[in-house]
Coordinates of C-alpha atoms in Angstrom, one line a residue:
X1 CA -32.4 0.3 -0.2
X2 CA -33.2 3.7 -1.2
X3 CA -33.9 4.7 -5.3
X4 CA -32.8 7.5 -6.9
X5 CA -34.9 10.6 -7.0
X6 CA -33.7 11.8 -10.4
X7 CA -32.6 10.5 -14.2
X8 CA -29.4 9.9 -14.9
X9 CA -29.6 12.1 -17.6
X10 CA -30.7 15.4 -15.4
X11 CA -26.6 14.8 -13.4
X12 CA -25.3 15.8 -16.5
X13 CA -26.8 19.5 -16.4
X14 CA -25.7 19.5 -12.8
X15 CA -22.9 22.7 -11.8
X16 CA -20.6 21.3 -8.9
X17 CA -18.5 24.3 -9.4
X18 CA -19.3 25.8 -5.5
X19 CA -18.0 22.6 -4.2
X20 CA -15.8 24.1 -1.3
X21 CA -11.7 23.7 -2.2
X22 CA -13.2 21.0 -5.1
X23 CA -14.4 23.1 -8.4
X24 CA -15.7 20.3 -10.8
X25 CA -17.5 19.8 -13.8
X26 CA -19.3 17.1 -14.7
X27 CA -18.3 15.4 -18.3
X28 CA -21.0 13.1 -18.5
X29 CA -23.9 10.9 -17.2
X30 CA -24.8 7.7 -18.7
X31 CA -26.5 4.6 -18.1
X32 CA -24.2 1.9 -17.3
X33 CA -23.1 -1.7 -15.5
X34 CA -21.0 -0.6 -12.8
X35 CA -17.7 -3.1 -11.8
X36 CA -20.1 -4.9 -9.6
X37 CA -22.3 -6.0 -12.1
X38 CA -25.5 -3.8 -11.3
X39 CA -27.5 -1.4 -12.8
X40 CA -25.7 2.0 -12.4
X41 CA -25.9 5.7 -13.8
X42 CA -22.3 6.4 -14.7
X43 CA -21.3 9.8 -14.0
X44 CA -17.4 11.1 -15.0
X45 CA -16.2 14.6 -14.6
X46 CA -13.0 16.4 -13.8
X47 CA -12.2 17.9 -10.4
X48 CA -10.1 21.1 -11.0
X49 CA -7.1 21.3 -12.0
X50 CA -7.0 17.6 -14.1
X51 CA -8.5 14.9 -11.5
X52 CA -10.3 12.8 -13.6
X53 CA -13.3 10.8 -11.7
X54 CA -15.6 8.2 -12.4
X55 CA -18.6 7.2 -9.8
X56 CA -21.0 4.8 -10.6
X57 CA -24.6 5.1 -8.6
X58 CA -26.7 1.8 -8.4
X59 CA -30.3 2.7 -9.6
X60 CA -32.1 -0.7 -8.1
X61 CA -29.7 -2.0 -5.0
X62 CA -28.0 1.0 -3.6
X63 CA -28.2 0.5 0.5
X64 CA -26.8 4.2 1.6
X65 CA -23.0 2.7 1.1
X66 CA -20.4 4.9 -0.1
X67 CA -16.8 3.1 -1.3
X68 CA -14.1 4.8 -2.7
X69 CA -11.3 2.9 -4.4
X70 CA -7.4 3.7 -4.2
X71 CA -5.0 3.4 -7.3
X72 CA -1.9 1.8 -8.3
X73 CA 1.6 2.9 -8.8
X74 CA 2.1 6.4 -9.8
X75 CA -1.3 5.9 -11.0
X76 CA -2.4 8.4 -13.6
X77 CA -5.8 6.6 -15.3
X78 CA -9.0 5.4 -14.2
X79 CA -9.1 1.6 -12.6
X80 CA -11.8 -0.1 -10.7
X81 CA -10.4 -2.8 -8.8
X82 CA -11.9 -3.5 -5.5
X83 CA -8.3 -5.1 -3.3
X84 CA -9.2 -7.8 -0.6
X85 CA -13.1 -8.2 -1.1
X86 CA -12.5 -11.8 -2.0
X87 CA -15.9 -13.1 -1.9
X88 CA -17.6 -9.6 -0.3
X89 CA -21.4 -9.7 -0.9
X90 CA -22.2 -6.2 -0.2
X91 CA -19.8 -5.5 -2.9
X92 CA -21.2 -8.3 -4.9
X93 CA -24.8 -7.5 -4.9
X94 CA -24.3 -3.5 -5.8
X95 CA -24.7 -2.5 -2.2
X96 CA -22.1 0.5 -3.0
X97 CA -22.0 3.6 -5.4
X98 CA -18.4 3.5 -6.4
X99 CA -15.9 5.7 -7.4
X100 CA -12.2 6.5 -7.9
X101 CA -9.8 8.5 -10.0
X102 CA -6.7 9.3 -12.0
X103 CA -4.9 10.7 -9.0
X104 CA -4.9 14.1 -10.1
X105 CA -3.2 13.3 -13.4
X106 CA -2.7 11.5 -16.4
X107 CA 0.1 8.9 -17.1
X108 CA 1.3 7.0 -20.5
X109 CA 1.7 4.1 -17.6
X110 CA 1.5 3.6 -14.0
X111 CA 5.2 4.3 -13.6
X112 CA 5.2 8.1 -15.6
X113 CA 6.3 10.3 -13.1
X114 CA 6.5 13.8 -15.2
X115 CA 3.6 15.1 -13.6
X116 CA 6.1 15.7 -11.0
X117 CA 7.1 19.0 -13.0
X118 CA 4.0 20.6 -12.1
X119 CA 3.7 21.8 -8.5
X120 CA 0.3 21.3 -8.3
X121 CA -0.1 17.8 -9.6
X122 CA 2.4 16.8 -6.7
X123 CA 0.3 18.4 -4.4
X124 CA -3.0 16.9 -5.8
X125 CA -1.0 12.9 -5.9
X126 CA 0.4 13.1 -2.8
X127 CA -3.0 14.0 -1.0
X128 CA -5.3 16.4 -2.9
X129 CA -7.4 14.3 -5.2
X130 CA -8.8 11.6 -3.1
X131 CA -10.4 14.0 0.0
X132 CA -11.7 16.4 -3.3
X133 CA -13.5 13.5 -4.7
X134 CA -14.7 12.3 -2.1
X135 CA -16.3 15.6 -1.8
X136 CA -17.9 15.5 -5.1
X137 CA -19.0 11.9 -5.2
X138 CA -21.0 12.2 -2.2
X139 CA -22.9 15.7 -3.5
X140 CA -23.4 13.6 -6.6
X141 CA -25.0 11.1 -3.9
X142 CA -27.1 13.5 -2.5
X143 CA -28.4 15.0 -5.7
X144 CA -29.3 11.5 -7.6
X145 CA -31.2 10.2 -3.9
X146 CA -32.1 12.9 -1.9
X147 CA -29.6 11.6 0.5
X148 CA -26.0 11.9 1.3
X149 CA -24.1 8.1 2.2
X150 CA -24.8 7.0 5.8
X151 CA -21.8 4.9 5.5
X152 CA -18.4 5.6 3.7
X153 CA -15.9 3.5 3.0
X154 CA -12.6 3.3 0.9
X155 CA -10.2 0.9 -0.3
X156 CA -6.9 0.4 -1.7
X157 CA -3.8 -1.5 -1.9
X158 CA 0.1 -0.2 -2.7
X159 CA -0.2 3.2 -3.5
X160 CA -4.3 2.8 -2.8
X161 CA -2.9 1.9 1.0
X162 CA -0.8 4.8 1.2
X163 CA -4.2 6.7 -0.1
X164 CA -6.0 4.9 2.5
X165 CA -3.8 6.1 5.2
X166 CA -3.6 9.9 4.1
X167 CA -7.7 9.7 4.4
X168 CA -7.3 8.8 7.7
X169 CA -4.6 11.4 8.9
X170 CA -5.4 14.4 7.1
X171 CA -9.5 14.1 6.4
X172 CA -10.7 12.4 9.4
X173 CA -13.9 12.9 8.4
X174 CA -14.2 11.3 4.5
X175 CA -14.5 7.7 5.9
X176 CA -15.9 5.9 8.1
X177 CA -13.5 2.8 7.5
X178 CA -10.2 2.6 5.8
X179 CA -9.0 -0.5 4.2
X180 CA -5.2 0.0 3.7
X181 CA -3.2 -3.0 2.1
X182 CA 0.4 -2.7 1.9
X183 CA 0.7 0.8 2.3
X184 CA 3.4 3.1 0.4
X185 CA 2.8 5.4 3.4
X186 CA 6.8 6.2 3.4
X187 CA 6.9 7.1 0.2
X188 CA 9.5 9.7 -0.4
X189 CA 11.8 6.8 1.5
X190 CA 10.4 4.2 -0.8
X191 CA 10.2 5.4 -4.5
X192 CA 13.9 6.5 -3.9
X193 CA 15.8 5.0 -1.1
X194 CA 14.2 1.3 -1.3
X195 CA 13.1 1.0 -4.5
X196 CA 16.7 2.6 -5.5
X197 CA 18.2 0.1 -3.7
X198 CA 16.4 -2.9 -5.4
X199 CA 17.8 -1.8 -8.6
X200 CA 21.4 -0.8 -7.5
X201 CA 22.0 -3.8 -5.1
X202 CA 21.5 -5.9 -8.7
X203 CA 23.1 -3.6 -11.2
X204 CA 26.8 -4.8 -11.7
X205 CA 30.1 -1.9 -12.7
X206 CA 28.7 -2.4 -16.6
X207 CA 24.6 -1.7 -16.0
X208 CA 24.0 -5.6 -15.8
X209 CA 21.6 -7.5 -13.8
X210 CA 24.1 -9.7 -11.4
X211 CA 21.1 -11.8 -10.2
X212 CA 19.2 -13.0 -12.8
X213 CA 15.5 -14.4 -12.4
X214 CA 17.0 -18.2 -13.2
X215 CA 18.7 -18.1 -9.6
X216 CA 15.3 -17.3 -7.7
X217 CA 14.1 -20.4 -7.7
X218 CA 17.1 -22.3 -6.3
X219 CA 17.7 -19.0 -4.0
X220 CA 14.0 -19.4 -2.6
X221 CA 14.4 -23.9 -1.7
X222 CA 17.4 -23.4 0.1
X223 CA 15.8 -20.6 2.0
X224 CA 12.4 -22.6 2.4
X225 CA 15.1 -25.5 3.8
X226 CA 16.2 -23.3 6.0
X227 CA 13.5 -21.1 7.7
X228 CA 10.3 -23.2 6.7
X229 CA 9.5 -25.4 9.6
X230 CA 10.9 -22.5 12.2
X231 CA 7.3 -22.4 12.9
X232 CA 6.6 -25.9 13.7
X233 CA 5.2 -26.3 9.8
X234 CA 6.9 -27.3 6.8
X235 CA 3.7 -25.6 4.3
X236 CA 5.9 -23.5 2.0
X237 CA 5.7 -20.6 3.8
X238 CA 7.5 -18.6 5.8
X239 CA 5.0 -17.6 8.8
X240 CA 7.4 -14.9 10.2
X241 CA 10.7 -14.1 8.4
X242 CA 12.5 -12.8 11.7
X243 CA 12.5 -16.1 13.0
X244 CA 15.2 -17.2 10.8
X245 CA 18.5 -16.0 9.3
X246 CA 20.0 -16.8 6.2
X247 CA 23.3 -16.6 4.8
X248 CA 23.0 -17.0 0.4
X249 CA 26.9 -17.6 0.7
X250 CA 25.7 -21.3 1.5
X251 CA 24.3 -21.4 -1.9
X252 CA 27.8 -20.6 -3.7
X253 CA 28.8 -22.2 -6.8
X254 CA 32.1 -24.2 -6.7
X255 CA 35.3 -22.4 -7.9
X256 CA 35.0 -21.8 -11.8
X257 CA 31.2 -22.7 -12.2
X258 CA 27.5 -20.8 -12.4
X259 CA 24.5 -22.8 -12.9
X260 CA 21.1 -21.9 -12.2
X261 CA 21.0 -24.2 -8.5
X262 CA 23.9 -22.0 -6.9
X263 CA 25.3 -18.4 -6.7
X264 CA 28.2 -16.8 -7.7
X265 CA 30.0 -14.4 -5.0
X266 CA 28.6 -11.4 -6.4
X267 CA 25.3 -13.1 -6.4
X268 CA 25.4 -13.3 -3.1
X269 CA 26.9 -10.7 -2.5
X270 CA 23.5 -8.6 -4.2
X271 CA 21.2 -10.9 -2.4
X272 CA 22.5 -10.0 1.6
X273 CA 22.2 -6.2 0.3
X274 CA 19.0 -7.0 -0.8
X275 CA 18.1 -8.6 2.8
X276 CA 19.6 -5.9 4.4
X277 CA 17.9 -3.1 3.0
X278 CA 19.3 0.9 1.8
X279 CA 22.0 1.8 4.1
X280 CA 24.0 5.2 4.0
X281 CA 27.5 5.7 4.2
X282 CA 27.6 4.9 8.2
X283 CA 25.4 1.8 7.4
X284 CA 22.2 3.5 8.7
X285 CA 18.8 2.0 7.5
X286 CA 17.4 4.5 5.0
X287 CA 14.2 2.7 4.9
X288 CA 12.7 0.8 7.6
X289 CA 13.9 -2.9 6.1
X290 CA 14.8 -5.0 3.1
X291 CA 13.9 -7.5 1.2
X292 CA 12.2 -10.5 4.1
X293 CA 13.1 -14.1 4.0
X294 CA 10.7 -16.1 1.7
X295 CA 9.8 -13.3 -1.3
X296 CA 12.9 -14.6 -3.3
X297 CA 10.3 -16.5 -5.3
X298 CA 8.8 -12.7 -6.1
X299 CA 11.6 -11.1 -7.1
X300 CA 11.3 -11.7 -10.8
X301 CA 10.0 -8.6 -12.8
X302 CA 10.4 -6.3 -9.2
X303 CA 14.1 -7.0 -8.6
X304 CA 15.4 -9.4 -11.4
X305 CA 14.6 -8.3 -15.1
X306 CA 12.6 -10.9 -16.9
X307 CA 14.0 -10.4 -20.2
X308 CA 16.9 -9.0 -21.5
X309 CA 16.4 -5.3 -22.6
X310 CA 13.7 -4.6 -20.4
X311 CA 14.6 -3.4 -16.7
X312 CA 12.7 -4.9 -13.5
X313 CA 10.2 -2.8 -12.3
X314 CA 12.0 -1.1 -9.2
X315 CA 14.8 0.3 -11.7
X316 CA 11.8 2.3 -13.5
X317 CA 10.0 3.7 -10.2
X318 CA 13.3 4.8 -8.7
X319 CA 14.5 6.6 -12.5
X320 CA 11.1 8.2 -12.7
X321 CA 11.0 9.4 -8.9
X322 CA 14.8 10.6 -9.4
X323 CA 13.4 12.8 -12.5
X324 CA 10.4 14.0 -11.5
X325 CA 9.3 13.8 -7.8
X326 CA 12.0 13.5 -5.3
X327 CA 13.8 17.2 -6.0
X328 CA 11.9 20.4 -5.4
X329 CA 12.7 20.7 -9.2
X330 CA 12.9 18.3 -12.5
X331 CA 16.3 16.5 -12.9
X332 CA 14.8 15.2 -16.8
X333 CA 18.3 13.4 -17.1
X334 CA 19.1 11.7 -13.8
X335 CA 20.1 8.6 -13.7
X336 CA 20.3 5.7 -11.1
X337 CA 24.2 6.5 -11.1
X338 CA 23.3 9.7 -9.6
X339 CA 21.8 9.0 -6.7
X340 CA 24.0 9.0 -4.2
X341 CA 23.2 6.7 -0.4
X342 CA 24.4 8.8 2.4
X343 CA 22.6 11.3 4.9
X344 CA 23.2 14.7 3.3
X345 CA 21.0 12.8 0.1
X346 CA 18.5 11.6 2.1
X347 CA 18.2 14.8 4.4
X348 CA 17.7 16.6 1.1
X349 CA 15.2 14.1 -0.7
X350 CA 13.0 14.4 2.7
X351 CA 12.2 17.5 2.0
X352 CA 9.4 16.2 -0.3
X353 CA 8.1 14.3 2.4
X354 CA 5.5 17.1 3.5
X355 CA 3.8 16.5 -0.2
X356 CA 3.9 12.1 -0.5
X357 CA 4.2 10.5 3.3
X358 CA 1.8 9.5 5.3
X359 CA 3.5 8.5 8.1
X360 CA 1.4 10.4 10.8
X361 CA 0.8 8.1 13.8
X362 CA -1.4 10.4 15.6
X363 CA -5.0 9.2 14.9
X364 CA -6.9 11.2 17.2
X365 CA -9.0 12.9 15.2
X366 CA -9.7 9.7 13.3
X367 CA -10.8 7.8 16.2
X368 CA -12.6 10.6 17.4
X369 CA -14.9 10.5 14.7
X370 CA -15.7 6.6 14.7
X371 CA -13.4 6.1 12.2
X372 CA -12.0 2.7 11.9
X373 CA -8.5 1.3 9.9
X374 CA -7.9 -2.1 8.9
X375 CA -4.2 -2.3 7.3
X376 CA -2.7 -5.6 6.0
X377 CA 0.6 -6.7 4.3
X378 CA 1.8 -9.9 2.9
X379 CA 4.7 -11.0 4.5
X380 CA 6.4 -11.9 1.3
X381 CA 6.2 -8.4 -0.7
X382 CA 9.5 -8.0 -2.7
X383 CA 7.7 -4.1 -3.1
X384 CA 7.0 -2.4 -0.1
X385 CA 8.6 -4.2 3.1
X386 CA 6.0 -5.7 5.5
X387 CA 8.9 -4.3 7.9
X388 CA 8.0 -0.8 7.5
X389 CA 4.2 -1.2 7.8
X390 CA 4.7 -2.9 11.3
X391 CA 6.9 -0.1 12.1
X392 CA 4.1 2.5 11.4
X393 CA 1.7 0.1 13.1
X394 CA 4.2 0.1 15.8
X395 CA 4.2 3.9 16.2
X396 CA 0.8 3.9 16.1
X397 CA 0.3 1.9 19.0
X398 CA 2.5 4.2 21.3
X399 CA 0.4 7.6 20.2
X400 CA -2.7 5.9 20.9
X401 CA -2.3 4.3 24.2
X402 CA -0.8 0.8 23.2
X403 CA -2.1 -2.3 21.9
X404 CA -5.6 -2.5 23.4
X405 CA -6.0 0.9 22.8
X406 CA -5.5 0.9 19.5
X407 CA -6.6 -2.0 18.3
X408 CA -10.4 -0.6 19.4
X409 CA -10.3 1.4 16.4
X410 CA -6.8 -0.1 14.0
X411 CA -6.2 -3.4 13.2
X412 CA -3.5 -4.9 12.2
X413 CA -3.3 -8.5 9.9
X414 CA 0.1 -9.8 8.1
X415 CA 0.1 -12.7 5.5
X416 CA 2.8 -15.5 5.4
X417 CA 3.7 -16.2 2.2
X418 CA 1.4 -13.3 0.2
X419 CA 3.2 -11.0 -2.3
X420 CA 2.5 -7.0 -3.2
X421 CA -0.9 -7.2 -2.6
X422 CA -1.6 -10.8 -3.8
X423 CA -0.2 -13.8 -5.5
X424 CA 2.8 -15.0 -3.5
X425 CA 3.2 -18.3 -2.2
X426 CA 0.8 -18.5 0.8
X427 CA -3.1 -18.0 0.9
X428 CA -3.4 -14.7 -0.5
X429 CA -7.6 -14.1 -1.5
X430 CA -9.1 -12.3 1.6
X431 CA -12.4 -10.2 2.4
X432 CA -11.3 -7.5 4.4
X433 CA -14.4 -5.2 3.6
X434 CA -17.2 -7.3 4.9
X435 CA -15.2 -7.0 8.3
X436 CA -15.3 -3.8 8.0
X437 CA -18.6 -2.8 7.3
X438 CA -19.0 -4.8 10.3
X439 CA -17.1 -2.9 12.7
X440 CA -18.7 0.4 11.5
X441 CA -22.0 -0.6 11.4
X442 CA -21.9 -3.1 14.1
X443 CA -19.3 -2.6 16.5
X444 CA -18.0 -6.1 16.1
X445 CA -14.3 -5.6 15.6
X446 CA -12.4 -8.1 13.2
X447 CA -10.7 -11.1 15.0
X448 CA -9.7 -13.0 12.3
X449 CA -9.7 -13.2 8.5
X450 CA -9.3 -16.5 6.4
X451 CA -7.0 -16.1 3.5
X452 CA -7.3 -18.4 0.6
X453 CA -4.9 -20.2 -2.1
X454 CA -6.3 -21.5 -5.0
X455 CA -4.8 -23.1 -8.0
X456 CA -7.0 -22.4 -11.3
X457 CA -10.1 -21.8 -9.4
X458 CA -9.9 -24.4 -7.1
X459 CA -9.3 -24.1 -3.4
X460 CA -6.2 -25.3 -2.0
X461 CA -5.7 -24.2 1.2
X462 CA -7.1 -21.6 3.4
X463 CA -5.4 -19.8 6.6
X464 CA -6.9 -18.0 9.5
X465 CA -5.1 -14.6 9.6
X466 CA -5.5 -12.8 13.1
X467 CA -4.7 -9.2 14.2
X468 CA -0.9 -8.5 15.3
X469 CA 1.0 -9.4 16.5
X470 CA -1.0 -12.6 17.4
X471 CA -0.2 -15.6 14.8
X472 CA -2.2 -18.9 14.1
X473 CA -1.3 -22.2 15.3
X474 CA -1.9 -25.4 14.3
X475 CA -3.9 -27.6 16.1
X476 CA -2.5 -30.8 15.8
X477 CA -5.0 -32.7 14.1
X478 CA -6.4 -32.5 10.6
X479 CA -4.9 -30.9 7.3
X480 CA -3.0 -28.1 7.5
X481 CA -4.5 -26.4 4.1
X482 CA -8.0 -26.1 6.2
X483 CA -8.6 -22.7 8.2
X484 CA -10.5 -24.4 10.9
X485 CA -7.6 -26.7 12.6
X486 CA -5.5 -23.5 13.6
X487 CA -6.3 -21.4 16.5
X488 CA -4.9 -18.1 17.7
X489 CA -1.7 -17.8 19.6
X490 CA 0.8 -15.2 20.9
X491 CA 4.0 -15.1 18.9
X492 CA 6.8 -17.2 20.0
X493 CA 9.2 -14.7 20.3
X494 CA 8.3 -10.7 20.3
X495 CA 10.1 -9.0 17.9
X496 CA 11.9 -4.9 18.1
X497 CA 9.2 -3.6 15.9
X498 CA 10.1 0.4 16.4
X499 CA 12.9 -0.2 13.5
X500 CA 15.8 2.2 13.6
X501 CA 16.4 4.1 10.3
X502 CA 17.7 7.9 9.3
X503 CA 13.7 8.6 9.2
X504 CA 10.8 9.0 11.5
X505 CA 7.1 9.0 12.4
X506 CA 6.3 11.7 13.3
X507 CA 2.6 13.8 15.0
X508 CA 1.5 16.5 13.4
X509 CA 3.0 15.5 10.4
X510 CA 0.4 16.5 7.5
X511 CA 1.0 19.8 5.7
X512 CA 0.2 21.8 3.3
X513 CA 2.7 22.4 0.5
X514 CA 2.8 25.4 -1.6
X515 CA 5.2 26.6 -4.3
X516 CA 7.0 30.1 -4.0
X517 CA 9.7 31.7 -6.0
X518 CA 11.3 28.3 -7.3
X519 CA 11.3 26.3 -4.1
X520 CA 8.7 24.7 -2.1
X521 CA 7.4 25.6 1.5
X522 CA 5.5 23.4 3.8
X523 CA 3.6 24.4 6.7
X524 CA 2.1 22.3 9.3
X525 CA -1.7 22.1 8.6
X526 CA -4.1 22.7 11.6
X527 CA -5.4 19.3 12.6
X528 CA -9.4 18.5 11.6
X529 CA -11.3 19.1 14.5

């Protein structure tokens, strides 16, 4: 452990305005409990132009531990929340100084998307703000012990994976491990083309829900009935949805009825689109994969409105993003009727891409520097596909030699039955930091995690999760809620997992996007050495 050199109180009088490329002042420096629970001084400030920042420094417990935390949504305010340390001691016991941020701007929700009318807040969301605090934070560090971080780390889920991912591509050198959960790492696709989709595919000729959150449970048993035991259990979960196919038309209500246990034809008809994912107008994936077998049960509030008058969440992202991010200018009044799926459309949207994706496969630099990635996904996200992460994943294995290559340095661990980033109806409460911060620090690379389910706090069943593409199997013998009677075993059939859609994943890909005489222009930016 190492104490702090300083008071609290002399950070405030600090001037981090030489910070290189991160001018920032400091707004205050308090004594405070930090997330953890421990002792901390609490210090917020603003990195110019508007990212807000909060980092809280342990003064008893700190052991030279540096973790950074991604946001959610479109972000937009301040949120500690630590995703996948289920259980994570370090964390626990105030090993870390923590910090985060607003993303570079500041949001009436986590869907307001008008910061999109300003140039620069575009630039500092898509991949500004997290590299310039980062920056900050660990002169902050330095100042308050004497010392800089000997280990960084940052973590994130959603919109905190896609951060987690841009870390890793464009700053090589922030962190020394990246936790990445369900990454929006495609996100000009997403916010638009997928998320789009999810409203459209349920949005009848009048602006009316056609599957309504009544039908999801029905939808979700006969798909259960279906696709469960495909993996040699019948544990209500799906362990890989491309095992099975499933056709909603079996589900169809007799002539002249609709009750919540069946589905009218245009029911079904919304649920195969929602399966198949955002085509264009030659039926071209314009996202790397739909809705997977087994979320049905998730749908409600994403997909299917919960209550009359309020829209599901997808129909909100894709309005906002149509408004304010996905046009080099602001479209205030666009519309969901506007938006129009075919290639010219998509061609046009991707020109944003430079700003919001991180869909860079080429890790070199990353590697290079000891760097080391642990991405997951729930298998059963009705948000963000599991279909495209395995297809980055994918791409990533071919840049960087193949499996064994890659997996030396990026890791790889999918989760039957989990939702966006939790909940769902498999084991979803999982320590992927401690792994971590033992693969940094010790070399010992993760070979399995163990998920948990429980049911107001008590433990119901618990699942070995182990890098892809290998799965667990059970072992015959003893209960299949406990962890310890599955072993690991190659899958029973390997899947395509290069996807074919109108996108791509492409080297070289980070840029730096600046805006000239009404229109944007992105460069390719020289790759950290």
């Amino acid at each position: 452990m190492v104490l702090p050199k300083i008071d609290c109180a002399a950070l405030a009088g600090q001037d981090l305005s030489g910070t290189p490329g991160a001018a920032a002042v400091i707004g205050s420096a308090t004594a405070a409990t930090s997330p953890d629970g421990s002792a901390a001084c609490e210090v917020k400030g603003i990195v110019a132009p508007q990212i807000q920042f909060d980092v809280f420094l342990p003064t008893t417990t700190w052991r030279q531990r540096y973790l950074q935390l991604g946001c959610a949504s479109l972000c937009g305010n301040i949120d500690f929340y630590a995703d996948a340390t289920d259980g994570c001691v370090p964390l626990n016991r105030g090993d870390f100084v923590l910090a985060t941020n607003n993303q570079g701007h500041v949001g009436v929700s986590g869907f307001d998307g008008t910061f999109g009318a300003d140039p620069q807040l575009r630039v500092d969301f898509g991949y500004r703000a997290d590299h310039v605090v980062a920056l900050v934070a660990k002169r902050l560090i330095a100042l308050y012990y004497g010392q800089g971080p000997r280990y960084s780390y940052f973590d994130g889920c959603s919109q905190g994976g896609h951060e987690g991912l841009t870390e890793a591509q464009r700053y090589p050198h922030d962190f020394d491990g990246i936790v990445a959960g369900a990454p929006a790492s495609l996100f000009s696709s997403l916010i638009v083309w997928s998320t789009g989709w999810h409203a459209t595919a349920n949005t009848d000729a009048q602006g009316r829900p056609i599957l309504t959150a009544a039908k999801l449970p029905a939808l979700h048993a006969a798909v259960l009935r279906e696709c469960d035991a495909r993996d040699g259990l019948a544990d209500g979960q799906i362990d890989d949805p491309r095992a099975c196919s499933f056709d909603p038309r079996s589900l169809r209500c007799p002539t002249g009825t609709d009750s919540a246990s069946c589905l009218t034809d245009a029911q079904a008809d919304a649920v195969r689109k929602l399966y198949a994912g955002p085509r264009d107008e030659r039926g071209r994936l314009m996202y790397p994969g739909g809705e997977p077998l087994g979320s049905e049960a998730n749908w409600a509030r994403w997909v299917t409105p919960t209550a009359a008058g309020n829209p599901a969440v997808a129909e909100g992202n894709a309005t906002n993003a149509l408004k304010y991010l996905a046009y080099p200018s602001v479209r205030p009044s666009a519309t969901l009727r506007d938006l129009h799926y075919d290639s010219a459309t998509f061609r046009e949207i991707s020109q944003q891409a430079g700003i919001y994706d991180a869909s860079d496969p080429d890790l070199t630099a990353f590697r290079a520097a000891g760097g080391k990635l642990l991405l997951w996904h729930g298998w059963a996200d009705p948000a963000i596909s599991p279909y495209g992460t395995i297809a980055y994943y994918r791409a990533l294995t071919e840049r960087m030699g193949g499996t064994a290559a890659t997996q030396r340095f990026a890791r790889l661990f999918m989760l039957p039955g989990v939702s966006h980033c939790g909940d769902g109806q498999g084991p979803d409460a999982i320590d992927a930091l401690t792994p971590t911060l033992a693969w940094v620090e010790n070399g010992v690379a993760p070979d399995r995690l163990v998920a948990t389910k429980r049911q107001d706090d008590t433990v119901v069943r618990t699942r070995p999760v182990y890098p892809y593409p290998t799965v667990a199997r059970y072992d015959g013998s003893g209960s299949v809620d406990d962890a310890t009677n599955f072993a690991p075993a190659p899958p029973p059939t390997r899947y395509q997992d290069d996807i074919a859609w109108l996108g791509s994943f492409r080297s070289g890909y980070e840029q730096t996007c600046s805006w000239h005489d009404g229109h944007w222009t992105c460069t390719p930016a020289r790759r950290p050495s």
